[in-house]
């Protein structure tokens, strides 16, 4: 895929109503390949970020520089939030400790389920 094609797809994805409602703070990283000091990122990396006004450690998993889940482990996680990715594309987001689930296909969110804890009571 060319950079121009990726840019067009990203703009189309951003216009999706569910994308705009998504709880993923990393959804814009889809299709991005990450490197550090000229080396493509592999394996697990972490960094401290401010999320919802709190300082948290965010763990990222990479494969060939792309955010990627392996062995049913989240590709991105911090307290009460897990994201599952496949080769640089989100497949599922679990937020608020499981109270919200987002389901994604080919980079697009297709369904968001909220208030799941209310259904279990």
PDB file of C-alpha atoms in Angstrom, residues 1-10 31:
ATOM      1  CA  UNK A   1       0.000   0.000   0.000  1.00  0.00           C
ATOM      2  CA  UNK A   2       1.287   3.454  -0.824  1.00  0.00           C
ATOM      3  CA  UNK A   3       1.372   6.302   1.679  1.00  0.00           C
ATOM      4  CA  UNK A   4      -1.327   8.041  -0.349  1.00  0.00           C
ATOM      5  CA  UNK A   5      -3.602   4.957  -0.157  1.00  0.00           C
ATOM      6  CA  UNK A   6      -3.029   4.658   3.601  1.00  0.00           C
ATOM      7  CA  UNK A   7      -3.843   8.350   4.065  1.00  0.00           C
ATOM      8  CA  UNK A   8      -7.095   7.930   2.102  1.00  0.00           C
ATOM      9  CA  UNK A   9      -8.113   4.876   4.160  1.00  0.00           C
ATOM     10  CA  UNK A  10      -7.301   6.660   7.426  1.00  0.00           C
ATOM     11  CA  UNK A  31      -1.177   1.344   9.766  1.00  0.00           C
TER      12      UNK A  31
END
